[in-house]
């Protein structure tokens, strides 16, 4: 059996991200990978989604939510998912990011040919992921701080074989191992917590939570196996040296 090796040109970019992930983020690394990615690896990522009993049928729909309507969220009743999502957006000053034009950004990157080998279902995951990321923070209880972001990536990786999340964890673990050992405990605690939580919970990936804004948040969390575990999350043990989303 022929051994597959990491493309050395891409490996240099990976090391650049490990050195300084603020200057060369994982989102850039993710887009660079496809041009020379092993075909077998690409096919396995596709099969992991399309053959998943929950994710496959949802991904096949290619459903994307309309732009976030802040007035609609503000009208949601107390203790609902919509109210919690609204507070999350406002408290973390994410309004401008919601209007960042994620689809336009993706199409711009796609136009230069780098994403030619990215399968359609992965491209859909990219777009849907932009929409659901902050909602997953609300549902799981992970704060939008460096520790919470690492934990949420590990949560997502536990639920779905997705190269972006895997690269995120790879960059963090390489950075802590070779450059900043003091980050090892907080980073590994976050990764371990997110991975275990993601394995225990029901699938959140591709779910149309935008249709559930008026439901009680706790009710949804119970349904998806997130409650009561989510109550102990949202920690303030943040290390500013950890990579942010």
Short mmCIF file of C-alpha atoms in Angstrom, two decimals:
data_model
loop_
_atom_site.label_atom_id
_atom_site.label_comp_id
_atom_site.label_asym_id
_atom_site.label_seq_id
_atom_site.Cartn_x
_atom_site.Cartn_y
_atom_site.Cartn_z
CA UNK A 1 0.00 0.00 0.00
CA UNK A 2 1.44 3.35 -1.09
CA UNK A 3 1.99 5.78 1.73
CA UNK A 4 0.41 9.20 1.25
CA UNK A 5 2.52 12.17 2.26
CA UNK A 6 1.61 15.73 3.11
CA UNK A 7 2.38 18.07 0.24
CA UNK A 8 5.53 19.93 1.25
CA UNK A 9 4.38 23.27 -0.15
CA UNK A 10 1.22 23.00 1.94
CA UNK A 11 3.30 21.84 4.92
CA UNK A 12 5.18 25.14 4.83
CA UNK A 13 1.86 26.99 5.02
CA UNK A 14 0.81 24.76 7.93
CA UNK A 15 4.00 25.69 9.77
CA UNK A 16 3.33 29.35 9.06
CA UNK A 17 -0.03 28.98 10.75
CA UNK A 18 1.55 27.11 13.67
CA UNK A 19 4.08 29.92 14.07
CA UNK A 20 1.51 32.72 14.02
CA UNK A 21 -2.13 31.80 13.61
CA UNK A 22 -3.18 35.43 13.92
CA UNK A 23 -1.19 36.29 10.81
CA UNK A 24 -2.13 33.12 8.89
CA UNK A 25 -5.40 31.74 10.16
CA UNK A 26 -6.81 28.26 9.83
CA UNK A 27 -9.44 29.53 7.39
CA UNK A 28 -6.62 30.39 4.97
CA UNK A 29 -4.94 27.05 5.57
CA UNK A 30 -8.21 25.25 4.92
CA UNK A 31 -8.68 26.95 1.55
CA UNK A 32 -5.08 26.22 0.54
CA UNK A 33 -5.33 22.49 1.22
CA UNK A 34 -7.67 21.40 -1.54
CA UNK A 35 -5.43 22.03 -4.52
CA UNK A 36 -3.05 19.21 -3.59
CA UNK A 37 -5.10 17.24 -1.09
CA UNK A 38 -4.97 13.42 -1.44
CA UNK A 39 -8.04 12.33 -3.38
CA UNK A 40 -8.64 9.43 -1.03
CA UNK A 41 -8.80 11.80 1.94
CA UNK A 42 -11.25 14.07 0.12
CA UNK A 43 -13.51 11.13 -0.71
CA UNK A 44 -13.49 9.95 2.90
CA UNK A 45 -14.52 13.40 4.14
CA UNK A 46 -17.38 13.42 1.65
CA UNK A 47 -18.51 9.90 2.59
CA UNK A 48 -18.42 10.77 6.30
CA UNK A 49 -21.09 13.40 5.69
CA UNK A 50 -23.16 11.84 2.93
CA UNK A 51 -23.34 8.40 4.57
CA UNK A 52 -24.14 9.73 8.05
CA UNK A 53 -27.74 8.81 9.00
CA UNK A 54 -28.54 12.29 10.30
CA UNK A 55 -26.16 14.58 8.46
CA UNK A 56 -26.51 12.98 5.04
CA UNK A 57 -30.21 13.74 4.46
CA UNK A 58 -29.85 17.27 5.88
CA UNK A 59 -26.78 18.04 3.78
CA UNK A 60 -28.54 16.77 0.66
CA UNK A 61 -31.15 19.52 1.07
CA UNK A 62 -28.46 22.23 0.71
CA UNK A 63 -30.66 24.49 2.82
CA UNK A 64 -29.31 27.89 3.80
CA UNK A 65 -31.08 30.22 6.21
CA UNK A 66 -31.96 33.76 5.13
CA UNK A 67 -29.87 36.59 6.64
CA UNK A 68 -30.32 37.01 10.38
CA UNK A 69 -33.27 39.30 11.18
CA UNK A 70 -32.36 41.06 14.41
CA UNK A 71 -35.85 42.46 14.82
CA UNK A 72 -37.27 38.96 14.55
CA UNK A 73 -34.84 37.68 17.19
CA UNK A 74 -35.59 40.64 19.47
CA UNK A 75 -39.28 39.69 19.39
CA UNK A 76 -38.69 36.15 20.66
CA UNK A 77 -40.10 35.34 24.07
CA UNK A 78 -38.19 34.86 27.32
CA UNK A 79 -35.95 31.80 27.66
CA UNK A 80 -36.29 30.89 23.98
CA UNK A 81 -33.49 29.96 21.61
CA UNK A 82 -34.19 33.17 19.68
CA UNK A 83 -33.82 35.36 22.76
CA UNK A 84 -30.60 33.60 23.79
CA UNK A 85 -29.18 33.92 20.29
CA UNK A 86 -30.10 37.61 20.16
CA UNK A 87 -28.38 38.28 23.48
CA UNK A 88 -25.30 36.35 22.34
CA UNK A 89 -25.02 38.45 19.18
CA UNK A 90 -25.54 41.76 20.98
CA UNK A 91 -23.40 40.99 24.04
CA UNK A 92 -20.48 39.92 21.86
CA UNK A 93 -20.95 42.74 19.33
CA UNK A 94 -21.35 40.36 16.41
CA UNK A 95 -23.91 42.37 14.42
CA UNK A 96 -21.38 43.55 11.86
CA UNK A 97 -19.96 40.06 11.40
CA UNK A 98 -23.42 38.76 10.58
CA UNK A 99 -23.48 41.06 7.56
CA UNK A 100 -19.97 40.18 6.44
CA UNK A 101 -21.20 38.48 3.25
CA UNK A 102 -19.89 34.98 3.91
CA UNK A 103 -21.25 33.63 0.64
CA UNK A 104 -19.63 36.44 -1.34
CA UNK A 105 -16.33 35.82 0.46
CA UNK A 106 -16.50 32.12 -0.37
CA UNK A 107 -17.27 32.83 -4.03
CA UNK A 108 -14.38 35.29 -4.22
CA UNK A 109 -11.94 32.66 -2.95
CA UNK A 110 -13.50 30.06 -5.23
CA UNK A 111 -13.03 32.26 -8.30
CA UNK A 112 -9.23 32.04 -8.16
CA UNK A 113 -9.33 28.26 -8.61
CA UNK A 114 -8.06 27.21 -5.19
CA UNK A 115 -11.32 25.45 -4.34
CA UNK A 116 -11.68 23.62 -7.64
CA UNK A 117 -11.27 20.25 -5.92
CA UNK A 118 -13.46 21.07 -2.91
CA UNK A 119 -16.55 18.85 -3.24
CA UNK A 120 -19.97 20.45 -3.36
CA UNK A 121 -21.06 18.99 -0.02
CA UNK A 122 -17.98 20.45 1.67
CA UNK A 123 -18.65 23.83 0.08
CA UNK A 124 -22.16 23.62 1.49
CA UNK A 125 -20.74 22.78 4.91
CA UNK A 126 -18.53 25.89 4.72
CA UNK A 127 -21.52 28.14 4.03
CA UNK A 128 -23.84 26.48 6.52
CA UNK A 129 -21.06 26.49 9.11
CA UNK A 130 -20.83 30.28 8.89
CA UNK A 131 -24.53 30.42 9.76
CA UNK A 132 -24.59 27.91 12.62
CA UNK A 133 -21.30 28.52 14.45
CA UNK A 134 -22.59 31.15 16.88
CA UNK A 135 -25.83 29.26 17.40
CA UNK A 136 -23.80 26.23 18.43
CA UNK A 137 -22.10 28.42 21.04
CA UNK A 138 -25.53 29.21 22.47
CA UNK A 139 -26.71 25.60 22.43
CA UNK A 140 -23.57 24.06 23.94
CA UNK A 141 -22.78 26.83 26.41
CA UNK A 142 -19.23 27.37 25.17
CA UNK A 143 -18.12 30.99 25.46
CA UNK A 144 -16.80 32.83 22.37
CA UNK A 145 -13.38 33.14 23.97
CA UNK A 146 -10.22 31.24 22.95
CA UNK A 147 -10.88 28.27 25.26
CA UNK A 148 -14.54 28.08 24.22
CA UNK A 149 -13.63 28.29 20.54
CA UNK A 150 -11.20 25.38 20.84
CA UNK A 151 -13.79 23.35 22.73
CA UNK A 152 -16.47 24.05 20.12
CA UNK A 153 -14.14 23.02 17.28
CA UNK A 154 -13.45 19.76 19.13
CA UNK A 155 -17.19 19.31 19.68
CA UNK A 156 -17.83 19.73 15.96
CA UNK A 157 -14.98 17.41 15.01
CA UNK A 158 -16.41 14.73 17.31
CA UNK A 159 -19.71 14.95 15.44
CA UNK A 160 -18.33 15.30 11.91
CA UNK A 161 -15.11 14.39 10.11
CA UNK A 162 -14.41 17.85 8.73
CA UNK A 163 -10.91 19.01 7.73
CA UNK A 164 -11.33 22.59 8.96
CA UNK A 165 -11.96 21.48 12.54
CA UNK A 166 -9.16 18.91 12.28
CA UNK A 167 -6.73 21.57 11.06
CA UNK A 168 -7.79 23.84 13.90
CA UNK A 169 -6.90 21.18 16.46
CA UNK A 170 -3.68 20.30 14.61
CA UNK A 171 -2.50 23.91 14.60
CA UNK A 172 -3.30 24.39 18.29
CA UNK A 173 -1.62 21.17 19.41
CA UNK A 174 1.47 21.80 17.28
CA UNK A 175 1.76 25.35 18.59
CA UNK A 176 1.45 24.32 22.23
CA UNK A 177 3.87 21.40 21.79
CA UNK A 178 6.69 23.17 20.02
CA UNK A 179 6.28 26.83 20.95
CA UNK A 180 4.15 27.45 24.06
CA UNK A 181 4.00 24.49 26.48
CA UNK A 182 2.12 26.64 29.02
CA UNK A 183 -0.91 26.39 26.73
CA UNK A 184 -0.93 22.60 26.91
CA UNK A 185 -3.23 22.13 29.89
CA UNK A 186 -5.91 24.71 28.99
CA UNK A 187 -5.86 23.67 25.34
CA UNK A 188 -6.08 19.93 26.04
CA UNK A 189 -8.77 20.46 28.68
CA UNK A 190 -10.82 22.35 26.09
CA UNK A 191 -10.21 19.76 23.38
CA UNK A 192 -11.02 16.86 25.71
CA UNK A 193 -14.18 18.53 26.98
CA UNK A 194 -15.43 19.41 23.50
CA UNK A 195 -14.64 16.01 22.03
CA UNK A 196 -16.40 14.12 24.83
CA UNK A 197 -19.41 16.44 24.74
CA UNK A 198 -19.70 16.17 20.96
CA UNK A 199 -19.60 12.38 21.08
CA UNK A 200 -22.30 12.27 23.75
CA UNK A 201 -24.72 14.79 22.20
CA UNK A 202 -27.10 14.24 19.32
CA UNK A 203 -26.14 15.62 15.95
CA UNK A 204 -26.27 19.43 15.68
CA UNK A 205 -24.68 19.66 12.24
CA UNK A 206 -26.92 21.08 9.47
CA UNK A 207 -29.97 21.13 11.78
CA UNK A 208 -32.45 23.94 10.93
CA UNK A 209 -32.40 25.59 14.33
CA UNK A 210 -33.55 28.83 12.69
CA UNK A 211 -37.02 27.25 12.59
CA UNK A 212 -36.91 26.74 16.36
CA UNK A 213 -36.26 30.27 17.58
CA UNK A 214 -39.54 30.37 19.51
CA UNK A 215 -38.93 27.11 21.36
CA UNK A 216 -37.56 27.17 24.92
CA UNK A 217 -33.78 26.89 24.82
CA UNK A 218 -33.73 24.36 27.65
CA UNK A 219 -36.24 22.16 25.82
CA UNK A 220 -34.02 22.05 22.73
CA UNK A 221 -30.92 21.39 24.80
CA UNK A 222 -32.62 18.47 26.54
CA UNK A 223 -33.78 17.06 23.19
CA UNK A 224 -30.25 17.11 21.78
CA UNK A 225 -28.54 15.77 24.90
CA UNK A 226 -26.89 19.09 25.76
CA UNK A 227 -28.63 19.71 29.08
CA UNK A 228 -27.68 19.67 31.92
CA UNK A 229 -24.04 19.35 30.82
CA UNK A 230 -24.13 22.77 29.15
CA UNK A 231 -24.77 24.42 32.51
CA UNK A 232 -21.21 23.88 33.72
CA UNK A 233 -19.71 25.42 30.59
CA UNK A 234 -19.13 29.06 29.77
CA UNK A 235 -15.97 29.29 31.83
CA UNK A 236 -13.82 32.35 32.45
CA UNK A 237 -10.57 30.38 32.49
CA UNK A 238 -9.44 32.04 29.28
CA UNK A 239 -5.86 32.11 28.12
CA UNK A 240 -5.33 34.99 25.71
CA UNK A 241 -2.55 33.06 24.00
CA UNK A 242 -4.90 30.47 22.58
CA UNK A 243 -6.06 30.74 19.00
CA UNK A 244 -9.39 32.41 18.31
CA UNK A 245 -11.85 31.49 15.58
#
